[in-house]
XYZ file of C-alpha atoms in Angstrom:
665
model
C -22.981 -25.254 -10.059
C -20.887 -22.999 -12.138
C -20.994 -22.931 -15.864
C -17.682 -23.470 -17.661
C -16.838 -19.717 -17.920
C -13.282 -19.670 -16.709
C -11.996 -18.957 -20.151
C -14.253 -16.050 -21.301
C -15.787 -14.452 -18.221
C -16.077 -11.293 -16.309
C -14.026 -10.467 -13.117
C -14.333 -12.826 -10.139
C -14.473 -11.244 -6.734
C -11.164 -10.504 -5.066
C -12.175 -12.525 -2.075
C -12.587 -15.607 -4.331
C -8.794 -15.824 -4.983
C -6.259 -17.840 -2.990
C -4.129 -14.837 -2.938
C -6.357 -11.863 -2.757
C -4.433 -8.693 -2.433
C -1.717 -10.556 -0.670
C -2.203 -14.276 -0.534
C -1.222 -16.614 -2.353
C 1.025 -19.155 -3.683
C 4.653 -18.059 -3.602
C 8.337 -18.811 -3.264
C 9.720 -15.790 -1.220
C 10.630 -14.089 -4.522
C 7.176 -13.520 -5.973
C 3.572 -14.745 -5.546
C 0.583 -15.611 -7.778
C -3.063 -15.037 -7.255
C -5.283 -18.035 -8.064
C -9.034 -17.632 -8.488
C -11.549 -20.103 -7.218
C -12.270 -21.346 -10.856
C -8.619 -22.205 -11.425
C -7.176 -19.244 -13.244
C -3.927 -17.514 -12.434
C -5.079 -13.891 -12.476
C -2.006 -12.019 -11.127
C 1.564 -13.087 -11.507
C 4.877 -10.990 -11.748
C 8.095 -12.804 -12.456
C 10.828 -13.270 -11.367
C 10.216 -10.759 -8.342
C 7.264 -9.250 -6.624
C 7.804 -5.935 -8.303
C 8.655 -7.231 -11.775
C 6.300 -6.402 -14.589
C 3.252 -8.706 -14.856
C 2.855 -11.618 -16.974
C -0.765 -12.342 -15.951
C -3.109 -9.495 -14.661
C -6.553 -10.554 -15.736
C -7.832 -9.419 -12.364
C -7.015 -5.803 -13.621
C -8.215 -6.323 -17.204
C -10.449 -9.179 -18.038
C -9.782 -9.141 -21.673
C -6.079 -8.258 -22.120
C -4.526 -8.688 -18.789
C -3.263 -12.233 -19.312
C -4.161 -15.477 -17.628
C -3.259 -19.118 -17.158
C -6.482 -21.059 -16.633
C -7.212 -24.810 -16.190
C -10.902 -25.679 -15.580
C -13.605 -28.121 -16.916
C -15.486 -27.325 -19.979
C -18.740 -28.558 -18.392
C -20.693 -27.318 -15.447
C -19.006 -27.661 -12.082
C -18.788 -26.600 -8.507
C -15.491 -25.848 -6.711
C -13.829 -26.261 -3.350
C -10.578 -24.656 -2.500
C -8.190 -25.216 0.381
C -4.459 -25.074 1.322
C -2.699 -28.370 2.126
C -2.421 -28.540 5.879
C 0.336 -26.223 7.260
C 1.428 -25.304 3.811
C 1.208 -22.613 1.093
C 0.260 -25.186 -1.536
C -3.243 -24.375 -2.910
C -5.630 -27.129 -4.075
C -8.676 -26.404 -6.079
C -11.150 -29.190 -6.667
C -13.644 -29.219 -9.508
C -16.693 -31.403 -8.887
C -19.787 -32.618 -10.797
C -21.798 -35.814 -11.016
C -19.373 -37.486 -13.411
C -16.017 -36.776 -11.832
C -13.698 -34.924 -9.558
C -10.569 -33.221 -10.555
C -7.925 -31.610 -8.314
C -5.518 -28.956 -9.473
C -2.597 -28.276 -7.056
C -0.779 -24.991 -7.552
C 2.649 -23.969 -6.042
C 5.816 -22.114 -6.638
C 8.643 -24.626 -5.813
C 10.731 -24.343 -2.647
C 13.346 -26.829 -1.735
C 13.096 -28.412 1.779
C 16.090 -27.532 3.963
C 18.712 -30.416 4.204
C 18.216 -31.663 0.706
C 20.895 -31.765 -1.983
C 18.993 -29.103 -3.965
C 18.438 -26.761 -1.093
C 21.612 -24.750 -1.709
C 20.991 -24.344 -5.406
C 19.364 -21.187 -6.956
C 15.671 -21.022 -6.831
C 13.703 -22.353 -9.733
C 11.479 -19.644 -11.166
C 8.718 -22.127 -11.923
C 5.007 -22.191 -11.610
C 3.730 -25.777 -11.190
C 0.079 -26.747 -11.808
C -0.603 -30.429 -11.150
C -3.962 -31.752 -12.575
C -5.101 -35.130 -11.154
C -8.436 -37.034 -11.744
C -9.648 -38.176 -8.401
C -12.929 -39.918 -9.626
C -14.640 -40.508 -12.871
C -13.795 -38.321 -15.871
C -13.959 -34.817 -16.974
C -13.126 -32.664 -20.041
C -10.612 -30.033 -19.275
C -9.350 -26.999 -21.088
C -6.025 -25.355 -20.424
C -5.177 -21.853 -21.648
C -1.858 -20.115 -21.165
C -2.114 -16.500 -22.345
C 0.818 -14.382 -21.109
C 0.641 -10.573 -21.439
C 4.121 -9.437 -20.936
C 5.194 -6.120 -19.232
C 1.823 -5.233 -17.854
C 0.199 -6.150 -21.195
C 2.313 -3.446 -22.966
C 4.862 -5.687 -24.833
C 4.255 -8.001 -27.761
C 5.602 -11.509 -27.963
C 6.046 -14.441 -30.290
C 4.865 -17.954 -29.552
C 6.256 -21.183 -30.893
C 5.163 -24.870 -30.234
C 8.184 -27.080 -30.464
C 9.310 -30.577 -29.623
C 10.276 -30.874 -25.951
C 13.649 -32.639 -25.595
C 13.312 -32.323 -21.706
C 10.935 -35.217 -21.549
C 11.774 -38.903 -22.072
C 8.463 -39.178 -23.877
C 8.908 -38.865 -27.575
C 6.899 -36.352 -29.609
C 5.980 -34.314 -26.523
C 5.558 -30.520 -26.905
C 6.414 -27.390 -25.240
C 5.348 -23.811 -25.951
C 7.904 -20.922 -25.906
C 6.793 -17.274 -25.432
C 9.446 -14.698 -26.253
C 9.052 -10.967 -25.482
C 11.693 -8.347 -25.593
C 12.655 -8.715 -21.940
C 11.450 -12.052 -20.832
C 11.121 -15.563 -22.133
C 8.913 -18.184 -20.685
C 8.263 -21.793 -21.705
C 5.301 -24.083 -20.845
C 6.015 -27.738 -20.522
C 4.142 -30.710 -19.113
C 4.658 -34.279 -17.803
C 2.040 -36.888 -17.867
C 1.625 -39.767 -15.462
C -0.792 -42.427 -14.358
C -1.479 -43.594 -10.806
C -3.270 -46.759 -11.958
C -1.606 -49.721 -13.439
C -4.334 -50.206 -16.064
C -4.765 -46.551 -17.132
C -2.338 -45.036 -19.649
C -0.908 -41.499 -19.114
C -3.079 -38.863 -20.902
C -2.134 -37.288 -24.218
C -1.645 -33.491 -24.479
C -1.590 -31.435 -27.727
C -0.905 -27.750 -27.653
C -2.738 -25.558 -30.073
C -2.337 -21.909 -30.802
C -4.971 -19.535 -29.416
C -5.520 -16.201 -31.045
C -6.826 -13.640 -28.529
C -5.819 -10.531 -30.566
C -9.539 -9.501 -30.657
C -9.394 -9.065 -26.880
C -6.281 -6.916 -27.087
C -3.489 -9.464 -26.561
C -0.204 -8.716 -28.289
C 0.841 -12.255 -29.074
C -0.542 -15.774 -29.339
C -1.628 -17.910 -26.425
C -1.707 -21.708 -26.340
C -4.442 -24.038 -25.311
C -4.915 -27.749 -24.778
C -8.235 -29.610 -24.561
C -8.362 -33.193 -23.173
C -10.670 -35.490 -21.325
C -8.933 -36.882 -18.366
C -9.832 -40.133 -16.586
C -9.386 -41.451 -13.014
C -5.767 -41.983 -12.158
C -4.406 -39.763 -14.905
C -2.175 -36.810 -13.922
C -0.826 -33.952 -16.028
C 1.726 -31.501 -14.468
C 2.130 -28.180 -16.310
C 5.346 -26.260 -15.643
C 5.704 -22.589 -16.625
C 9.257 -21.352 -16.171
C 11.813 -18.821 -16.994
C 14.272 -21.086 -18.902
C 17.855 -20.976 -17.922
C 20.162 -18.927 -20.098
C 23.219 -21.263 -19.628
C 23.065 -24.344 -21.921
C 24.289 -27.483 -20.268
C 23.907 -30.939 -21.652
C 22.020 -33.646 -19.712
C 24.356 -36.042 -17.935
C 21.797 -38.475 -16.468
C 20.569 -41.731 -17.978
C 16.985 -41.455 -18.899
C 16.371 -44.849 -17.599
C 17.057 -43.589 -14.085
C 13.608 -41.709 -14.127
C 12.498 -42.950 -10.720
C 15.603 -43.182 -8.688
C 16.815 -40.827 -6.098
C 19.713 -39.402 -8.100
C 17.322 -38.438 -10.783
C 15.014 -36.700 -8.252
C 17.629 -34.933 -6.481
C 20.182 -33.794 -8.937
C 19.526 -33.414 -12.683
C 15.712 -32.580 -12.420
C 16.371 -29.977 -9.746
C 19.237 -28.119 -11.467
C 18.039 -24.755 -12.629
C 21.167 -24.380 -14.887
C 20.294 -27.299 -17.103
C 18.386 -26.390 -20.264
C 18.057 -29.821 -21.811
C 17.327 -31.742 -18.654
C 14.895 -34.552 -18.486
C 11.587 -33.948 -16.634
C 10.155 -37.189 -15.195
C 7.025 -37.810 -13.304
C 9.014 -38.815 -10.258
C 10.897 -35.530 -10.394
C 7.571 -33.469 -10.826
C 6.093 -35.207 -7.767
C 9.356 -34.571 -5.840
C 8.960 -30.825 -6.278
C 5.410 -31.041 -4.711
C 6.698 -33.180 -1.811
C 9.740 -30.945 -1.188
C 7.716 -27.751 -1.230
C 5.142 -29.044 1.067
C 7.888 -30.205 3.441
C 9.459 -26.778 3.354
C 6.223 -25.125 4.554
C 5.477 -27.831 7.110
C 8.928 -27.581 8.607
C 8.751 -23.835 8.843
C 5.351 -23.469 10.591
C 6.401 -26.206 13.083
C 8.740 -23.661 14.597
C 5.860 -21.684 15.934
C 5.706 -21.276 19.628
C 1.992 -20.291 19.706
C -0.201 -22.391 21.968
C -3.276 -20.109 22.458
C -6.764 -20.079 21.101
C -7.619 -19.743 17.420
C -4.331 -21.565 16.548
C -5.462 -22.492 13.035
C -6.259 -18.931 12.103
C -3.058 -17.646 13.642
C -0.906 -20.189 11.834
C -2.635 -19.464 8.461
C -1.957 -15.892 9.083
C 1.629 -16.639 9.765
C 2.097 -18.642 6.567
C 0.544 -15.740 4.684
C 2.916 -13.332 6.244
C 5.935 -15.436 5.477
C 5.110 -15.226 1.727
C 5.493 -11.408 2.013
C 9.080 -11.683 2.598
C 11.585 -11.035 -0.237
C 14.272 -13.524 0.635
C 17.282 -12.145 -1.347
C 17.286 -8.833 0.731
C 15.097 -9.691 3.751
C 12.631 -6.949 2.850
C 8.937 -7.322 3.595
C 6.557 -6.463 0.776
C 3.303 -4.872 1.755
C 1.461 -6.943 -0.666
C 2.296 -9.002 -3.894
C -0.379 -7.246 -5.984
C -0.852 -3.871 -7.324
C -3.855 -1.529 -8.111
C -6.584 -3.552 -6.570
C -9.314 -1.081 -5.574
C -10.274 -0.396 -2.006
C -13.764 0.250 -3.329
C -15.339 -0.958 -6.596
C -15.211 2.019 -9.124
C -13.061 4.148 -6.871
C -9.685 5.682 -7.236
C -7.879 4.340 -4.176
C -5.811 1.785 -6.230
C -2.301 1.520 -4.982
C 0.776 -0.495 -5.814
C 1.769 -2.223 -2.584
C 4.722 -4.234 -4.003
C 7.190 -2.113 -1.936
C 8.475 -2.466 1.620
C 6.971 0.077 4.064
C 8.970 0.430 7.339
C 5.663 0.634 9.247
C 4.008 -2.450 7.751
C 7.277 -4.387 8.011
C 7.769 -3.679 11.539
C 4.140 -4.833 12.372
C 4.699 -7.908 10.227
C 7.998 -8.909 11.905
C 6.765 -8.096 15.339
C 3.886 -10.621 14.912
C 6.289 -13.264 13.541
C 8.772 -12.747 16.380
C 5.860 -13.233 18.883
C 5.303 -16.651 17.310
C 9.057 -17.506 17.632
C 10.234 -16.709 14.035
C 13.344 -14.623 14.681
C 15.245 -15.418 11.377
C 12.983 -13.165 9.384
C 13.486 -10.226 11.875
C 17.189 -10.515 11.705
C 17.210 -10.607 7.911
C 15.068 -7.474 7.801
C 17.284 -5.769 10.249
C 20.170 -6.163 7.873
C 17.961 -4.577 5.138
C 17.230 -1.619 7.355
C 20.855 -1.081 8.340
C 21.742 -0.881 4.783
C 19.179 1.864 4.333
C 20.467 3.681 7.236
C 23.944 3.730 5.773
C 22.505 5.605 2.861
C 20.091 8.135 4.674
C 18.642 11.170 2.981
C 20.613 14.470 3.224
C 18.476 15.648 6.172
C 19.211 12.508 8.063
C 15.862 10.932 7.489
C 14.962 7.668 5.972
C 12.001 6.949 3.519
C 8.734 5.527 4.653
C 9.193 2.778 1.933
C 11.802 1.407 -0.321
C 11.728 -1.103 -3.210
C 12.258 -4.616 -2.211
C 15.802 -4.289 -3.556
C 16.512 -1.156 -1.327
C 16.059 1.514 -3.941
C 14.423 4.787 -3.246
C 12.823 5.622 -6.569
C 9.266 4.328 -6.702
C 7.897 6.595 -9.480
C 4.189 6.309 -9.733
C 2.798 5.654 -13.208
C -0.693 5.145 -14.499
C -1.331 2.314 -16.922
C -4.058 3.837 -18.926
C -4.465 0.868 -21.321
C -5.709 -1.382 -18.511
C -9.396 -1.147 -17.495
C -8.749 -1.847 -13.778
C -10.689 -4.369 -11.602
C -14.384 -4.057 -12.629
C -13.590 -0.645 -14.131
C -11.812 0.805 -11.178
C -9.304 3.231 -12.703
C -6.510 4.301 -12.650
C -4.288 1.167 -12.620
C -1.042 2.297 -10.897
C 2.398 1.025 -10.633
C 4.995 2.569 -8.239
C 3.983 4.672 -5.330
C 4.162 8.501 -5.154
C 3.843 8.372 -1.311
C 7.552 7.184 -1.003
C 8.744 10.671 -0.047
C 5.961 11.412 2.409
C 6.994 12.523 5.880
C 5.662 9.996 8.471
C 7.431 10.489 11.788
C 5.529 7.628 13.545
C 7.424 5.199 11.468
C 10.757 6.029 12.965
C 9.368 5.491 16.507
C 7.579 2.284 15.745
C 10.563 0.744 14.081
C 13.173 1.862 16.455
C 11.068 1.061 19.538
C 10.379 -2.619 18.471
C 13.629 -3.511 16.759
C 16.556 -1.009 16.929
C 15.899 -0.025 20.696
C 14.928 -3.441 22.149
C 16.976 -5.766 19.891
C 20.061 -3.782 18.911
C 20.108 -0.561 20.988
C 21.550 1.478 18.192
C 20.831 5.172 18.354
C 20.317 5.588 14.576
C 17.489 7.772 13.512
C 16.084 9.048 16.883
C 18.111 12.215 16.412
C 16.197 13.004 13.292
C 12.882 12.559 15.034
C 13.874 14.627 18.017
C 14.925 17.460 15.821
C 11.893 17.208 13.378
C 8.859 15.880 15.490
C 7.100 19.281 15.385
C 6.866 19.234 11.552
C 3.433 18.482 10.088
C 3.455 15.201 8.229
C 1.097 13.218 5.941
C -0.118 10.689 8.627
C 0.197 6.993 8.978
C -2.457 6.714 6.170
C -0.283 8.672 3.637
C -2.927 11.309 2.828
C -2.223 13.291 -0.388
C -3.446 16.732 0.269
C -1.797 18.629 3.104
C 0.497 18.047 5.977
C -0.997 18.402 9.526
C 0.106 17.637 13.080
C -1.414 14.208 13.171
C -1.854 12.528 16.518
C 0.473 9.640 17.095
C 1.322 7.230 20.014
C 5.000 6.487 20.779
C 7.454 4.956 23.265
C 11.124 5.733 23.230
C 12.472 2.332 24.154
C 14.417 1.926 27.327
C 14.475 -1.788 27.553
C 18.221 -2.449 27.779
C 21.059 -1.044 29.841
C 23.098 0.073 26.911
C 25.190 3.220 26.396
C 22.954 5.995 25.133
C 24.580 9.427 25.135
C 21.450 11.258 24.331
C 18.989 9.413 26.691
C 18.116 12.543 28.643
C 17.382 14.466 25.529
C 15.242 11.746 24.093
C 13.326 11.316 27.345
C 12.731 14.980 27.440
C 11.354 14.925 23.955
C 9.113 12.104 24.747
C 7.561 14.016 27.650
C 7.124 17.015 25.533
C 5.361 15.163 22.825
C 3.081 13.554 25.370
C 2.125 16.875 26.959
C 1.569 18.592 23.619
C -0.668 15.710 22.256
C -2.755 15.749 25.531
C -3.222 19.467 25.209
C -3.756 19.965 21.475
C -5.423 16.752 20.155
C -7.975 16.244 22.928
C -11.487 17.362 22.002
C -13.053 18.472 25.342
C -16.483 19.005 23.993
C -16.814 15.484 22.478
C -14.381 13.677 24.844
C -12.031 11.977 22.339
C -8.712 12.420 20.703
C -8.832 14.002 17.295
C -7.173 13.013 14.039
C -4.798 15.978 14.180
C -4.217 19.299 15.980
C -6.066 21.094 13.275
C -8.998 18.557 13.125
C -9.792 17.514 16.744
C -13.403 16.951 15.768
C -12.468 14.206 13.261
C -11.942 10.668 14.567
C -9.121 8.443 13.383
C -8.680 4.836 14.190
C -4.982 5.294 14.347
C -5.277 6.559 17.892
C -6.408 2.986 18.854
C -2.687 2.108 19.034
C -2.051 4.468 22.004
C -2.159 1.694 24.624
C -0.547 -0.842 22.129
C 2.593 1.346 21.983
C 2.363 2.185 25.670
C 1.624 5.918 24.975
C -1.087 5.664 27.691
C -2.976 3.102 29.670
C -6.044 1.523 28.085
C -7.899 2.278 31.304
C -7.258 5.994 31.097
C -10.642 7.639 30.868
C -9.611 9.868 27.878
C -8.654 6.715 25.918
C -11.763 4.740 26.969
C -13.951 7.665 25.945
C -12.196 7.780 22.520
C -12.626 3.971 22.097
C -16.345 4.063 22.920
C -16.801 6.899 20.418
C -14.971 4.841 17.649
C -17.390 1.881 18.445
C -20.352 3.935 17.428
C -21.641 3.932 13.870
C -20.613 6.661 11.394
C -24.166 7.892 11.514
C -23.587 8.542 15.286
C -20.177 10.053 14.868
C -18.203 6.882 15.253
C -16.102 4.676 12.910
C -17.639 1.189 13.283
C -20.083 -0.297 10.713
C -22.755 -2.357 12.188
C -25.008 -2.808 9.181
C -24.158 -2.195 5.637
C -24.997 -3.766 2.225
C -22.662 -1.804 0.219
C -20.521 -3.934 -2.167
C -16.812 -3.321 -1.314
C -14.215 -5.090 -3.418
C -13.564 -7.688 -0.743
C -17.196 -8.709 -0.309
C -20.168 -9.091 -2.638
C -23.206 -7.559 -0.996
C -22.294 -9.067 2.403
C -23.717 -7.698 5.641
C -20.856 -5.710 7.246
C -20.804 -6.011 11.041
C -18.183 -4.934 13.707
C -15.719 -3.546 11.172
C -13.834 -0.255 11.635
C -13.158 2.553 9.078
C -9.766 4.321 9.163
C -11.581 7.628 9.248
C -14.694 9.242 7.802
C -13.744 10.208 4.308
C -16.780 12.667 4.334
C -15.321 14.549 7.236
C -11.644 14.257 6.419
C -10.284 15.286 2.997
C -7.319 13.135 2.244
C -6.832 14.345 -1.284
C -7.817 11.129 -2.964
C -11.647 11.215 -3.273
C -14.073 8.335 -3.590
C -15.478 5.994 -1.051
C -13.567 3.671 1.152
C -14.335 0.246 2.954
C -13.623 -0.794 6.421
C -10.051 -1.856 7.286
C -9.322 -5.122 9.092
C -6.173 -3.614 10.411
C -8.227 -1.041 12.301
C -10.780 -3.607 13.357
C -8.150 -5.711 14.943
C -6.475 -2.654 16.601
C -9.861 -2.171 18.035
C -9.888 -5.706 19.386
C -6.521 -5.136 20.943
C -7.555 -1.885 22.593
C -10.810 -3.600 23.935
C -8.612 -6.436 25.265
C -6.347 -4.196 27.165
C -9.166 -2.003 28.468
C -10.959 -5.372 29.334
C -8.463 -5.890 32.088
C -10.257 -3.298 33.956
C -13.780 -3.547 32.398
C -15.104 -7.121 31.853
C -17.740 -5.945 29.374
C -14.882 -4.583 27.117
C -13.306 -7.945 27.070
C -16.476 -9.516 26.087
C -16.832 -7.054 23.219
C -13.247 -7.907 22.167
C -14.030 -11.587 21.801
C -17.314 -10.848 19.931
C -15.538 -8.423 17.575
C -12.626 -10.921 16.864
C -14.957 -13.842 16.304
C -16.983 -11.632 13.765
C -13.729 -10.752 12.113
C -12.926 -14.351 11.531
C -16.134 -14.784 9.651
C -14.769 -12.324 7.042
C -11.837 -14.461 6.110
C -12.207 -15.963 2.751
C -12.675 -19.603 1.815
C -9.046 -20.440 2.411
C -8.664 -18.433 5.663
C -7.269 -15.178 4.191
C -7.938 -11.520 4.544
C -8.945 -9.556 1.551
C -7.253 -6.299 0.687
C -9.794 -3.858 1.972
C -10.120 -6.056 5.097
C -6.426 -5.847 5.710
C -4.707 -3.189 3.594
C -2.275 -5.883 2.354
C -0.631 -8.051 4.970
C -1.579 -5.909 7.993
C -4.752 -7.819 8.726
C -2.890 -11.014 9.260
C -0.271 -9.215 11.304
C -2.848 -7.704 13.697
C -4.841 -10.893 13.692
C -1.787 -12.766 15.198
C -1.217 -9.959 17.752
C -4.924 -9.739 18.585
C -5.293 -13.532 19.166
C -2.075 -13.578 21.220
C -3.131 -10.794 23.564
C -6.839 -11.841 23.721
C -5.816 -15.583 24.603
C -3.283 -14.313 27.194
C -5.891 -12.010 28.785
C -8.535 -14.755 28.857
C -6.088 -17.154 30.419
C -5.920 -19.475 27.452
C -2.190 -19.116 26.884
């Protein structure tokens, strides 16, 4: 049983959020992080990479939050609605049960409103399921990463047909938000609740403008729906008759029109948004072709990955959060709200395997636009903003404390101009080569593959000749004037990697030509990208070495009680590190946790090797089942487990290949 500490508390664990580093409620423009005690802890509006409005997960005092929770002791349960990205948090005690349903609206396809511009709303529906419970709502925005001041007014809300209803308006220099509500009763003999906003002064905690709060005791059948929105700038008068509150016209036109400032918000319309958003997600996931084992986990991962897509451009954001630490107290706190070509190719490859081709086609248009504006040397960047821009200036926000004191808090990403040749091959092989067959950036790689780079992990000290696996695609019989040159380069790269990255003494591939004694889990993708057979003794020896503990020279943790940010003193079993930070200086410093991406690469490698060695297939099943235990309470991977969305990407791929190899699909 928790105490009512949601309004004045320390940090909750990152794993205790419906959207840990990546997941989420969202609308394909942005996303929000919801804690297990009903607080919005991270939210950037209107886009993924917009300045934050709520960021309490990065500063418990002044980061900003939007919390709804009982003022008495409670326990919580949290779940997604089936086949949906609508999150439900239930607060329970002996006197009552209250459900808070959180979502960012989406219109289901085929409705009248589906062609209208997206509503930049956050909807929080509070419903009493049983008994009664005192509730406190606090809305405390901290604009522009808690750097900008704002004014707050409490005004009469003309958008409601109920007289004397209030709204709160928050005005900063660059953004205005308003908070409104609609009340309802689901029982004939119970009146809708009354809500009164009050000013809340949090200046002592560092807030630069007033918050608002509302305290109420809600009874069975009563419902309050809070709507936090960016109000439209165009003023249009309401045309509809308020008497039409419950009819279809009211639900499908005026209440859904984002250009109406003075529109009426009715209970029927508020409920319509919930139904329409749920239908949108249900309809989308039904298009999945997956029929193998672990279907529930695969579909939850697919829903999580879908929310990484920025619909206006087709870009895939690596994560909707910024500066969450890889290790509590460490410095590896990066802004992932950009589109990495590597991560995006993995994400879309996983979705395509499930039958979702629309997302891949949209992203290809995003990439083609970048290729029309290549760098002077013919290269493309490893990442872009979700709008396609190249400038991702890295800035430290020194006024924020960081999650549990993990500084610095960073926005932007200084790795944008890193050289990372593996990205060109991965992207071209999967998408350009196989789908479109366009010879666009191979020439750059052929001319520059001998250059040292900063690796798939974007190390920040020195360039080295990192070991990579690649396949120059030859899947379609399309014109290719430089095919022989590309094939010759492929063979040359293969021979050089075999000669220069193989550690004869320890019998494994090294991280780079310069560091053959250092293991790196990136080599696990060698059979995944068809660089070599998983049954090759050189690869199986490398795989077996990686499966050893760091104390025995490997990269797999089999027992640890260290507190990484994604777990709180959990026993860590069968999880794989990227590399040993004590043996490989990456220019960042500090400790690092295991990575779910690497763990699932290991599962895939074991699966492929398991075709020839049954014991490795059994190990793959065991490791995958263990990995599923680390998913949080709503079935999502935390940041350190996944390095953003990649854990869900590789979970889909691992489940797909493992099911197929076992004969289940």
